[in-house]
XYZ file of N, CA and C in Angstrom:
864
model
N -80.443 69.314 84.566
C -80.097 70.326 83.581
C -79.025 71.250 84.165
N -77.899 71.383 83.476
C -76.806 72.193 83.981
C -77.054 73.667 83.712
N -76.799 74.489 84.743
C -77.029 75.926 84.615
C -75.801 76.622 84.036
N -76.062 77.699 83.288
C -74.994 78.461 82.639
C -75.143 79.942 82.953
N -74.038 80.543 83.397
C -73.939 82.000 83.483
C -73.241 82.431 82.193
N -73.950 83.154 81.342
C -73.475 83.455 79.999
C -72.983 84.901 79.889
N -71.752 85.068 79.405
C -71.157 86.399 79.216
C -70.955 86.612 77.718
N -71.573 87.671 77.193
C -71.528 87.958 75.761
C -70.776 89.267 75.518
N -69.669 89.186 74.775
C -68.829 90.355 74.557
C -69.239 91.195 73.366
N -68.477 92.272 73.159
C -68.735 93.192 72.050
C -68.185 92.603 70.757
N -68.363 93.340 69.644
C -67.850 92.834 68.377
C -68.612 93.306 67.159
N -69.525 94.261 67.332
C -70.299 94.734 66.188
C -71.110 93.600 65.591
N -71.140 93.522 64.275
C -71.935 92.498 63.595
C -71.531 91.089 64.000
N -70.273 90.893 64.380
C -69.843 89.556 64.810
C -70.629 89.079 66.024
N -71.205 90.019 66.766
C -72.019 89.660 67.916
C -73.246 88.848 67.552
N -73.628 88.873 66.282
C -74.756 88.035 65.842
C -74.441 86.565 66.090
N -73.158 86.226 66.130
C -72.746 84.845 66.417
C -73.240 84.398 67.788
N -73.510 85.339 68.690
C -74.043 84.989 70.010
C -75.354 84.207 69.884
N -76.118 84.512 68.843
C -77.390 83.806 68.637
C -77.130 82.323 68.420
N -76.127 82.010 67.606
C -75.787 80.612 67.363
C -75.361 79.896 68.623
N -74.612 80.584 69.482
C -74.172 79.995 70.753
C -75.373 79.711 71.648
N -76.283 80.676 71.753
C -77.473 80.494 72.591
C -78.306 79.328 72.089
N -78.469 79.244 70.784
C -79.257 78.141 70.216
C -78.618 76.789 70.511
N -77.302 76.709 70.466
C -76.614 75.455 70.767
C -76.736 75.090 72.242
N -76.618 76.072 73.120
C -76.773 75.805 74.553
C -78.156 75.231 74.848
N -79.170 75.839 74.275
C -80.536 75.354 74.502
C -80.739 73.972 73.873
N -80.194 73.778 72.694
C -80.333 72.497 72.010
C -79.723 71.360 72.813
N -78.607 71.666 73.489
C -77.909 70.626 74.246
C -78.349 70.563 75.703
N -79.434 71.244 76.026
C -80.063 71.057 77.320
C -79.548 71.893 78.462
N -78.798 72.948 78.163
C -78.327 73.836 79.226
C -79.401 74.865 79.573
N -79.444 75.223 80.830
C -80.354 76.275 81.282
C -79.551 77.558 81.506
N -79.834 78.567 80.713
C -79.150 79.859 80.868
C -79.835 80.602 82.015
N -79.128 80.710 83.141
C -79.736 81.288 84.340
C -79.368 82.757 84.536
N -78.428 83.266 83.728
C -78.037 84.675 83.813
C -77.295 85.047 82.539
N -77.503 86.295 82.090
C -76.769 86.808 80.935
C -76.170 88.161 81.300
N -74.886 88.314 81.002
C -74.177 89.584 81.187
C -73.641 89.977 79.827
N -73.990 91.173 79.355
C -73.616 91.542 78.003
C -73.033 92.930 77.879
N -72.211 93.076 76.848
C -71.576 94.358 76.544
C -71.776 94.646 75.068
N -72.224 95.857 74.733
C -72.374 96.293 73.350
C -73.327 95.345 72.594
N -72.884 94.764 71.469
C -73.767 93.856 70.734
C -74.117 92.639 71.578
N -73.231 92.263 72.487
C -73.541 91.170 73.406
C -74.683 91.529 74.328
N -74.783 92.807 74.707
C -75.894 93.268 75.536
C -77.186 93.255 74.733
N -77.107 93.677 73.468
C -78.298 93.695 72.615
C -78.867 92.288 72.462
N -78.030 91.348 72.068
C -78.482 89.962 71.888
C -78.956 89.382 73.220
N -78.169 89.600 74.274
C -78.511 89.042 75.579
C -79.788 89.616 76.146
N -79.975 90.940 76.024
C -81.180 91.568 76.547
C -82.429 91.116 75.821
N -82.346 91.023 74.508
C -83.498 90.567 73.712
C -83.816 89.108 74.036
N -82.769 88.303 74.222
C -82.983 86.906 74.598
C -83.678 86.804 75.947
N -83.191 87.540 76.936
C -83.781 87.482 78.279
C -85.227 87.978 78.293
N -85.556 88.843 77.329
C -86.934 89.338 77.227
C -87.837 88.352 76.498
N -87.242 87.327 75.858
C -88.039 86.300 75.187
C -88.351 86.577 73.731
N -87.563 87.460 73.076
C -87.864 87.838 71.696
C -86.707 87.561 70.738
N -85.844 86.644 71.078
C -84.675 86.404 70.238
C -85.058 85.852 68.867
N -86.054 84.998 68.806
C -86.453 84.406 67.529
C -86.966 85.478 66.570
N -87.756 86.432 67.088
C -88.262 87.520 66.252
C -87.126 88.412 65.770
N -86.176 88.671 66.661
C -85.033 89.506 66.299
C -84.173 88.805 65.248
N -83.984 87.514 65.419
C -83.225 86.726 64.450
C -83.869 86.786 63.072
N -85.180 86.616 62.999
C -85.886 86.661 61.723
C -85.703 88.014 61.039
N -85.732 89.090 61.845
C -85.527 90.421 61.280
C -84.110 90.566 60.730
N -83.118 90.103 61.489
C -81.734 90.178 61.022
C -81.558 89.411 59.714
N -82.157 88.242 59.614
C -82.030 87.415 58.416
C -82.673 88.057 57.194
N -83.565 89.015 57.427
C -84.249 89.689 56.312
C -83.429 90.844 55.747
N -82.334 91.230 56.442
C -81.577 92.406 56.034
C -80.602 92.092 54.893
N -80.520 93.023 53.961
C -79.471 92.980 52.945
C -78.624 94.245 53.083
N -77.663 94.452 52.192
C -76.787 95.614 52.311
C -77.567 96.920 52.329
N -78.558 97.017 51.443
C -79.363 98.240 51.371
C -80.146 98.445 52.653
N -80.696 97.358 53.187
C -81.479 97.446 54.415
C -80.638 97.903 55.596
N -79.403 97.414 55.666
C -78.505 97.829 56.754
C -78.173 99.306 56.623
N -77.870 99.736 55.404
C -77.522 101.146 55.181
C -78.668 102.066 55.585
N -79.881 101.670 55.305
C -81.041 102.503 55.620
C -81.286 102.625 57.124
N -80.702 101.720 57.882
C -80.865 101.790 59.340
C -79.976 102.862 59.972
N -78.985 103.329 59.219
C -78.072 104.335 59.762
C -78.671 105.730 59.595
N -79.077 106.329 60.712
C -79.605 107.691 60.678
C -78.443 108.655 60.915
N -77.816 109.040 59.818
C -76.610 109.856 59.881
C -76.889 111.245 60.446
N -75.904 111.764 61.142
C -76.020 113.088 61.745
C -74.676 113.798 61.655
N -74.702 115.105 61.721
C -73.463 115.881 61.647
C -73.195 116.516 63.001
N -72.637 115.724 63.891
C -72.269 116.228 65.212
C -70.836 115.825 65.511
N -70.274 116.415 66.536
C -68.897 116.083 66.930
C -68.843 114.827 67.793
N -70.005 114.267 68.176
C -70.032 113.125 69.099
C -70.224 111.785 68.403
N -70.481 111.804 67.113
C -70.708 110.566 66.374
C -71.435 110.886 65.088
N -71.322 109.978 64.093
C -71.982 110.277 62.822
C -73.257 109.464 62.599
N -73.630 108.629 63.578
C -74.894 107.892 63.504
C -75.648 108.078 64.816
N -76.912 108.490 64.725
C -77.700 108.699 65.939
C -78.064 107.373 66.598
N -78.348 106.362 65.792
C -78.618 105.037 66.340
C -80.062 104.776 66.732
N -80.888 105.801 66.698
C -82.261 105.602 67.159
C -83.101 104.804 66.171
N -82.766 104.892 64.894
C -83.573 104.183 63.893
C -83.529 102.667 64.129
N -82.315 102.144 64.346
C -82.198 100.700 64.567
C -82.780 100.312 65.922
N -82.596 101.160 66.941
C -83.123 100.806 68.260
C -84.635 100.984 68.348
N -85.192 101.879 67.552
C -86.648 101.972 67.492
C -87.239 100.706 66.887
N -86.502 100.115 65.935
C -86.946 98.842 65.357
C -86.907 97.742 66.412
N -85.857 97.747 67.240
C -85.760 96.767 68.318
C -86.907 96.942 69.302
N -87.198 98.194 69.649
C -88.293 98.436 70.587
C -89.633 98.020 69.983
N -89.754 98.196 68.680
C -90.973 97.767 67.985
C -91.148 96.255 68.109
N -90.029 95.533 68.087
C -90.071 94.075 68.178
C -90.375 93.587 69.595
N -89.779 94.240 70.603
C -89.867 93.709 71.973
C -90.795 94.499 72.885
N -91.203 95.700 72.454
C -92.082 96.507 73.300
C -91.340 97.116 74.487
N -92.095 97.711 75.393
C -91.499 98.297 76.598
C -91.128 97.189 77.586
N -89.896 97.216 78.033
C -89.436 96.175 78.954
C -88.599 96.811 80.057
N -88.780 96.340 81.278
C -87.906 96.713 82.385
C -87.016 95.519 82.713
N -85.746 95.782 82.930
C -84.778 94.704 83.137
C -85.156 93.816 84.313
N -85.645 94.413 85.397
C -85.980 93.620 86.584
C -87.156 92.678 86.358
N -87.899 92.868 85.259
C -89.057 92.024 84.973
C -88.759 90.933 83.939
N -87.530 90.878 83.440
C -87.187 89.914 82.398
C -87.237 88.487 82.927
N -87.432 87.543 82.019
C -87.548 86.128 82.398
C -86.241 85.585 82.974
N -85.126 86.140 82.519
C -83.798 85.694 82.951
C -83.037 86.912 83.462
N -82.362 86.815 84.612
C -81.567 87.948 85.122
C -80.565 88.444 84.075
N -80.486 89.759 83.926
C -79.678 90.343 82.857
C -78.935 91.578 83.342
N -77.692 91.729 82.878
C -76.884 92.918 83.166
C -76.285 93.442 81.869
N -76.480 94.722 81.601
C -75.848 95.379 80.458
C -74.758 96.301 80.984
N -73.619 96.314 80.307
C -72.481 97.117 80.741
C -72.264 98.280 79.784
N -72.179 99.486 80.334
C -71.857 100.685 79.561
C -70.656 101.365 80.206
N -70.153 102.422 79.559
C -69.008 103.177 80.086
C -69.415 104.632 80.301
N -69.130 105.136 81.487
C -69.378 106.540 81.782
C -68.149 107.329 81.345
N -68.295 108.130 80.294
C -67.164 108.834 79.714
C -66.747 110.063 80.519
N -67.578 110.480 81.448
C -67.217 111.606 82.303
C -66.369 111.183 83.485
N -66.726 110.035 84.067
C -66.092 109.608 85.308
C -65.207 108.373 85.147
N -65.017 107.916 83.900
C -64.125 106.789 83.630
C -64.470 105.578 84.491
N -65.728 105.163 84.438
C -66.148 104.011 85.234
C -67.179 103.189 84.471
N -67.253 101.919 84.836
C -68.262 101.038 84.252
C -69.620 101.311 84.889
N -70.656 101.182 84.080
C -72.030 101.356 84.558
C -72.778 100.059 84.289
N -73.427 99.532 85.314
C -74.132 98.266 85.186
C -75.639 98.506 85.245
N -76.337 98.077 84.203
C -77.791 98.176 84.173
C -78.382 96.830 84.578
N -78.951 96.787 85.775
C -79.610 95.576 86.271
C -81.093 95.818 86.538
N -81.522 97.035 86.307
C -82.929 97.404 86.457
C -83.179 98.608 85.563
N -84.432 98.971 85.436
C -84.776 100.119 84.611
C -85.093 99.736 83.178
N -85.227 100.727 82.332
C -85.654 100.541 80.952
C -84.618 99.775 80.125
N -85.027 98.656 79.531
C -84.121 97.815 78.745
C -83.630 98.555 77.507
N -84.529 99.253 76.838
C -84.183 99.991 75.630
C -83.048 100.984 75.903
N -83.161 101.723 76.977
C -82.145 102.708 77.365
C -80.804 102.018 77.639
N -80.846 100.888 78.324
C -79.621 100.162 78.676
C -78.908 99.643 77.428
N -79.657 99.078 76.486
C -79.051 98.531 75.272
C -78.468 99.632 74.406
N -79.181 100.745 74.312
C -78.690 101.871 73.506
C -77.384 102.419 74.091
N -77.316 102.543 75.414
C -76.110 103.065 76.065
C -74.950 102.090 75.926
N -75.211 100.813 76.114
C -74.151 99.804 76.101
C -73.498 99.665 74.736
N -74.210 100.020 73.665
C -73.686 99.791 72.319
C -73.351 101.073 71.562
N -73.190 102.178 72.266
C -72.875 103.463 71.622
C -71.370 103.559 71.353
N -70.928 102.985 70.239
C -69.508 102.962 69.892
C -68.995 104.395 69.771
N -67.959 104.760 70.523
C -67.445 106.135 70.489
C -67.034 106.575 69.090
N -67.475 107.760 68.707
C -67.127 108.299 67.410
C -68.011 107.821 66.285
N -68.787 106.751 66.536
C -69.697 106.215 65.524
C -71.133 106.537 65.917
N -71.605 105.938 67.016
C -72.948 106.222 67.514
C -72.878 107.312 68.587
N -73.798 108.227 68.519
C -73.818 109.284 69.523
C -74.074 108.677 70.897
N -73.443 109.199 71.944
C -73.619 108.646 73.299
C -75.000 108.964 73.861
N -75.335 108.271 74.935
C -76.584 108.543 75.661
C -76.248 109.520 76.784
N -76.852 110.689 76.734
C -76.551 111.730 77.707
C -77.674 111.834 78.728
N -77.321 111.695 79.998
C -78.286 111.837 81.084
C -77.937 113.098 81.869
N -78.614 113.293 82.972
C -78.415 114.502 83.762
C -76.978 114.657 84.257
N -76.330 113.536 84.598
C -74.975 113.635 85.159
C -73.988 112.625 84.574
N -74.257 112.147 83.361
C -73.327 111.194 82.754
C -73.427 111.204 81.233
N -72.344 110.777 80.608
C -72.320 110.552 79.160
C -71.963 109.090 78.966
N -72.932 108.308 78.509
C -72.763 106.854 78.448
C -72.445 106.382 77.041
N -71.429 105.526 76.959
C -71.009 104.975 75.671
C -70.769 103.476 75.806
N -70.342 102.897 74.718
C -70.118 101.452 74.594
C -69.375 100.875 75.799
N -69.928 99.797 76.350
C -69.279 99.137 77.479
C -67.919 98.577 77.131
N -67.678 98.343 75.822
C -66.397 97.803 75.391
C -65.232 98.735 75.585
N -65.507 100.012 75.839
C -64.422 100.958 76.094
C -63.624 100.528 77.316
N -64.326 100.088 78.362
C -63.673 99.708 79.607
C -63.687 98.210 79.882
N -64.693 97.511 79.358
C -64.831 96.101 79.706
C -65.509 95.329 78.571
N -64.754 94.969 77.528
C -65.345 94.312 76.359
C -65.861 92.898 76.593
N -65.420 92.249 77.673
C -65.918 90.910 78.007
C -66.057 90.847 79.529
N -67.207 91.283 80.072
C -67.356 91.500 81.527
C -67.450 90.241 82.381
N -66.367 89.482 82.388
C -66.317 88.257 83.184
C -66.294 88.530 84.682
N -65.874 89.721 85.055
C -65.765 90.051 86.479
C -67.124 90.133 87.171
N -68.201 90.161 86.395
C -69.536 90.290 86.982
C -70.206 88.950 87.256
N -69.551 87.869 86.858
C -70.127 86.541 87.088
C -69.950 86.145 88.546
N -71.034 85.762 89.179
C -70.978 85.257 90.555
C -70.990 83.733 90.507
N -69.949 83.138 91.057
C -69.837 81.678 91.045
C -71.017 81.036 91.770
N -71.542 80.000 91.191
C -72.683 79.285 91.773
C -72.427 77.789 91.684
N -72.604 77.118 92.775
C -72.377 75.671 92.795
C -73.337 74.977 91.832
N -72.779 74.109 91.011
C -73.599 73.371 90.052
C -73.811 74.099 88.740
N -73.222 75.296 88.601
C -73.365 76.072 87.369
C -71.989 76.306 86.754
N -71.964 76.569 85.451
C -70.709 76.876 84.768
C -70.799 78.262 84.144
N -69.643 78.881 83.966
C -69.592 80.170 83.268
C -69.133 79.937 81.835
N -69.874 80.518 80.895
C -69.556 80.413 79.475
C -69.412 81.826 78.928
N -68.266 82.119 78.338
C -68.016 83.453 77.783
C -67.834 83.349 76.273
N -68.409 84.316 75.560
C -68.272 84.357 74.101
C -67.514 85.617 73.707
N -66.320 85.417 73.200
C -65.477 86.520 72.737
C -65.629 86.632 71.226
N -66.328 87.671 70.773
C -66.550 87.858 69.336
C -65.389 88.560 68.661
N -64.307 88.779 69.409
C -63.079 89.344 68.851
C -61.940 88.357 69.042
N -62.223 87.094 68.751
C -61.247 86.035 68.975
C -60.079 86.103 68.013
N -59.114 85.219 68.251
C -57.910 85.195 67.429
C -58.256 85.008 65.959
N -57.439 85.624 65.109
C -57.669 85.547 63.672
C -57.593 84.108 63.205
N -58.536 83.746 62.380
C -58.604 82.399 61.838
C -57.723 82.301 60.605
N -56.687 81.462 60.659
C -55.809 81.275 59.516
C -56.314 80.084 58.704
N -56.646 80.341 57.450
C -57.204 79.294 56.603
C -56.547 79.367 55.229
N -56.655 78.290 54.441
C -56.156 78.357 53.069
C -56.810 79.523 52.341
N -56.055 80.131 51.450
C -56.529 81.359 50.802
C -57.900 81.190 50.164
N -58.107 80.044 49.480
C -59.370 79.861 48.768
C -60.548 79.687 49.714
N -60.289 79.338 50.998
C -61.371 79.129 51.946
C -61.526 80.295 52.909
N -60.604 81.231 52.819
C -60.575 82.297 53.822
C -61.806 83.172 53.775
N -62.256 83.558 54.976
C -63.378 84.489 55.077
C -62.897 85.925 54.926
N -61.564 86.109 54.861
C -61.007 87.445 54.719
C -61.198 87.894 53.279
N -61.861 88.999 53.109
C -62.150 89.509 51.779
C -61.826 90.982 51.712
N -61.755 91.479 50.485
C -61.595 92.907 50.312
C -62.937 93.556 50.624
N -62.904 94.588 51.436
C -64.133 95.282 51.788
C -64.126 96.674 51.182
N -65.321 97.225 51.035
C -65.397 98.563 50.475
C -64.978 99.582 51.520
N -65.116 100.856 51.179
C -64.618 101.935 52.035
C -65.088 101.756 53.464
N -64.153 101.893 54.402
C -64.491 101.768 55.814
C -64.286 100.367 56.348
N -64.059 99.373 55.467
C -63.851 98.012 55.921
C -62.466 97.832 56.507
N -62.311 96.777 57.288
C -61.009 96.526 57.920
C -60.086 95.824 56.943
N -58.807 96.115 57.010
C -57.816 95.466 56.162
C -57.344 94.197 56.869
N -58.265 93.254 57.018
C -57.964 92.091 57.855
C -56.869 91.211 57.268
N -56.819 91.115 55.920
C -55.814 90.236 55.329
C -54.417 90.728 55.687
N -54.221 92.038 55.650
C -52.932 92.613 56.019
C -52.698 92.487 57.515
N -53.712 92.832 58.314
C -53.550 92.811 59.762
C -53.269 91.408 60.278
N -53.921 90.416 59.689
C -53.740 89.047 60.170
C -52.326 88.542 59.918
N -51.601 89.192 59.001
C -50.253 88.748 58.675
C -49.185 89.522 59.441
N -49.590 90.502 60.228
C -48.617 91.290 60.965
C -47.680 90.445 61.824
N -48.177 89.408 62.542
C -47.260 88.613 63.363
C -46.135 87.964 62.554
N -46.372 87.726 61.263
C -45.367 87.072 60.434
C -44.181 87.981 60.140
N -44.398 89.288 60.253
C -43.331 90.225 59.921
C -42.137 90.084 60.859
N -42.379 89.535 62.035
C -41.302 89.384 63.012
C -40.458 88.143 62.743
N -40.889 87.300 61.805
C -40.168 86.067 61.528
C -39.211 86.253 60.354
N -38.100 85.540 60.406
C -37.097 85.668 59.357
C -37.622 85.174 58.013
N -38.494 84.157 58.073
C -39.002 83.591 56.827
C -40.325 84.212 56.414
N -40.613 85.401 56.944
C -41.870 86.064 56.615
C -41.916 86.392 55.131
N -43.104 86.224 54.510
C -43.221 86.533 53.089
C -43.026 88.025 52.830
N -42.448 88.345 51.706
C -42.258 89.746 51.353
C -43.578 90.307 50.868
N -43.990 91.407 51.465
C -45.260 92.010 51.089
C -45.000 93.080 50.041
N -45.636 92.917 48.899
C -45.387 93.826 47.792
C -45.943 95.210 48.043
N -47.011 95.295 48.807
C -47.606 96.601 49.071
C -48.351 96.561 50.388
N -48.442 97.696 51.014
C -49.183 97.838 52.260
C -50.380 98.737 52.012
N -51.485 98.520 52.745
C -52.663 99.372 52.551
C -52.403 100.786 53.038
N -53.081 101.713 52.420
C -53.002 103.100 52.871
C -54.063 103.319 53.942
N -53.608 103.546 55.148
C -54.531 103.695 56.263
C -54.818 105.167 56.517
N -56.110 105.482 56.577
C -56.522 106.845 56.871
C -56.436 107.084 58.376
N -56.662 108.316 58.784
C -56.689 108.635 60.205
C -57.788 107.840 60.895
N -58.948 107.726 60.240
C -60.058 106.965 60.832
C -59.692 105.491 60.960
N -58.997 104.950 59.937
C -58.545 103.556 60.006
C -57.636 103.350 61.212
N -56.682 104.251 61.391
C -55.731 104.126 62.492
C -56.429 104.226 63.843
N -57.386 105.137 63.963
C -58.132 105.273 65.215
C -58.937 104.009 65.496
N -59.603 103.499 64.452
C -60.433 102.306 64.633
C -59.581 101.109 65.010
N -58.465 100.938 64.296
C -57.589 99.798 64.571
C -56.993 99.897 65.968
N -56.617 101.105 66.364
C -56.070 101.304 67.712
C -57.092 100.929 68.771
N -58.338 101.337 68.550
C -59.421 101.020 69.489
C -59.625 99.513 69.577
N -59.608 98.844 68.413
C -59.815 97.398 68.400
C -58.654 96.667 69.074
N -57.418 97.130 68.840
C -56.274 96.501 69.485
C -56.356 96.634 71.000
N -56.782 97.812 71.457
C -56.923 98.031 72.905
C -57.988 97.107 73.477
N -59.131 96.998 72.782
C -60.186 96.091 73.222
C -59.680 94.659 73.313
N -58.934 94.235 72.314
C -58.422 92.867 72.298
C -57.508 92.608 73.495
N -56.666 93.589 73.809
C -55.739 93.416 74.933
C -56.495 93.385 76.262
N -57.467 94.261 76.422
C -58.266 94.268 77.652
C -59.007 92.942 77.797
N -59.533 92.441 76.691
C -60.229 91.148 76.721
C -59.294 90.033 77.183
N -58.079 90.015 76.662
C -57.100 89.008 77.073
C -56.831 89.078 78.576
N -56.716 90.286 79.097
C -56.454 90.457 80.530
C -57.642 89.997 81.365
N -58.859 90.269 80.894
C -60.052 89.821 81.618
C -60.116 88.294 81.665
N -59.785 87.668 80.549
C -59.821 86.199 80.495
C -58.773 85.609 81.431
N -57.598 86.239 81.480
C -56.536 85.763 82.374
C -56.938 85.915 83.841
N -57.617 87.011 84.167
C -57.970 87.304 85.564
C -59.224 86.577 86.025
N -60.182 86.380 85.129
C -61.471 85.756 85.495
C -61.778 84.640 84.501
N -61.017 83.583 84.597
C -61.133 82.518 83.611
C -62.504 81.848 83.651
N -63.204 81.845 82.506
C -64.501 81.163 82.453
C -64.298 79.659 82.360
N -65.328 78.911 82.681
C -65.231 77.455 82.537
C -65.118 77.069 81.066
N -65.868 77.777 80.225
C -65.810 77.533 78.784
C -65.642 78.879 78.079
N -64.626 78.983 77.220
C -64.411 80.198 76.434
C -64.668 79.885 74.964
N -65.637 80.573 74.399
C -65.981 80.410 72.982
C -65.431 81.619 72.229
N -64.624 81.375 71.210
C -64.005 82.475 70.475
C -64.436 82.489 69.015
N -65.054 83.594 68.629
C -65.430 83.811 67.232
C -64.311 84.635 66.602
N -63.628 84.114 65.566
C -62.495 84.840 64.978
C -62.877 86.251 64.550
N -62.025 87.217 64.858
C -62.360 88.605 64.565
C -62.256 88.940 63.077
N -61.774 88.017 62.256
C -61.801 88.253 60.814
C -63.007 87.592 60.151
N -63.973 87.164 60.961
C -65.186 86.563 60.406
C -65.939 87.558 59.538
N -66.000 88.800 59.980
C -66.606 89.874 59.201
C -66.203 91.203 59.818
N -66.524 92.296 59.156
C -66.258 93.609 59.721
C -67.413 94.013 60.633
N -67.237 95.105 61.328
C -68.161 95.483 62.406
C -69.569 95.801 61.943
N -69.750 96.169 60.670
C -71.070 96.619 60.229
C -71.709 95.709 59.184
N -71.204 94.508 59.012
C -71.774 93.593 58.015
C -72.935 92.777 58.605
N -73.944 93.501 59.036
C -75.097 92.861 59.664
C -75.926 92.044 58.677
N -75.732 92.261 57.400
C -76.467 91.518 56.378
C -75.944 90.086 56.238
N -74.900 89.732 56.977
C -74.352 88.372 56.936
C -74.855 87.528 58.107
N -76.066 87.803 58.549
C -76.584 87.175 59.768
C -76.540 85.652 59.729
N -76.921 85.059 58.610
C -76.979 83.588 58.551
C -75.605 82.962 58.763
N -74.594 83.478 58.074
C -73.266 82.873 58.232
C -72.662 83.206 59.595
N -73.063 84.325 60.188
C -72.560 84.673 61.510
C -73.169 83.776 62.585
N -74.447 83.463 62.444
C -75.087 82.534 63.381
C -74.415 81.165 63.278
N -74.120 80.744 62.054
C -73.430 79.476 61.848
C -72.013 79.524 62.420
N -71.368 80.689 62.320
C -70.026 80.847 62.891
C -70.072 80.677 64.404
N -71.149 81.171 65.027
C -71.320 81.001 66.469
C -71.484 79.540 66.845
N -72.245 78.815 66.055
C -72.444 77.388 66.323
C -71.134 76.616 66.143
N -70.379 76.983 65.125
C -69.093 76.325 64.876
C -68.122 76.589 66.024
N -68.089 77.830 66.488
C -67.205 78.185 67.596
C -67.622 77.463 68.874
N -68.923 77.315 69.070
C -69.451 76.576 70.228
C -68.959 75.130 70.208
N -69.132 74.478 69.076
C -68.747 73.077 68.955
C -67.251 72.886 69.201
N -66.465 73.817 68.706
C -65.020 73.751 68.902
C -64.667 73.880 70.381
N -65.312 74.823 71.077
C -65.008 75.062 72.483
C -65.445 73.900 73.360
N -66.597 73.327 73.089
C -67.136 72.262 73.934
C -66.544 70.896 73.595
N -65.792 70.813 72.501
C -65.186 69.536 72.146
C -63.806 69.360 72.777
N -63.282 70.446 73.352
C -61.935 70.394 73.949
C -61.962 69.566 75.213
């Protein structure tokens, strides 16, 4: 049985695709001997290492738009507009109290220390605390504040933590980038759709590279981007560039890419198609 060191990146709801990748690895007889995760990748990876991925998957599949909205415990603070405890209390309800050092599979969650501009690695201690810190998207979820640090999403500094993989003879490294290149498909088959307020303008963004070409189609209108849209898009572009640099510097044996136009960051009610997207991306990567 071939061993796998699995690296799961950030991506919001697209991170649900990690479940499909894990299921395919197990189906094809790979032994996952370590998981390193960031943001949603940390959530999926930590729950998997604790042995509760199937229960978490069933819960995700039960969510609809209303159910997702009810999970957002909105707050009026300058540090974020969602506290995040409601969804993480549900996770703790599913998995119970867990310490990382006691998990069935070695696990590392990556967060960002916003005071000292450094990565923080959780390899021991309370799993719930580590997952909450690793997935605290700046400006959206309030950060985790400790005695001497302010912890936020690991994707701020390291959206795909390939640098933490230790090479092992007889094992391979598999990385899942949930912010992969935009998938270009015929219009009628495209997963790019109009989203309601707060959604990404993926159809417009995916066509930006064409603007540099002489034969680029003339665009009749451009979307009106708010300040929040510009901040979010800037953050995502920075994450994408950092991810590219990490892949160039620490090339995994297998890179699985889930197109970043598969869904927007908060469409958690699309769990079934996202899991299938993960399986599709797996098959594509392993067929090369």
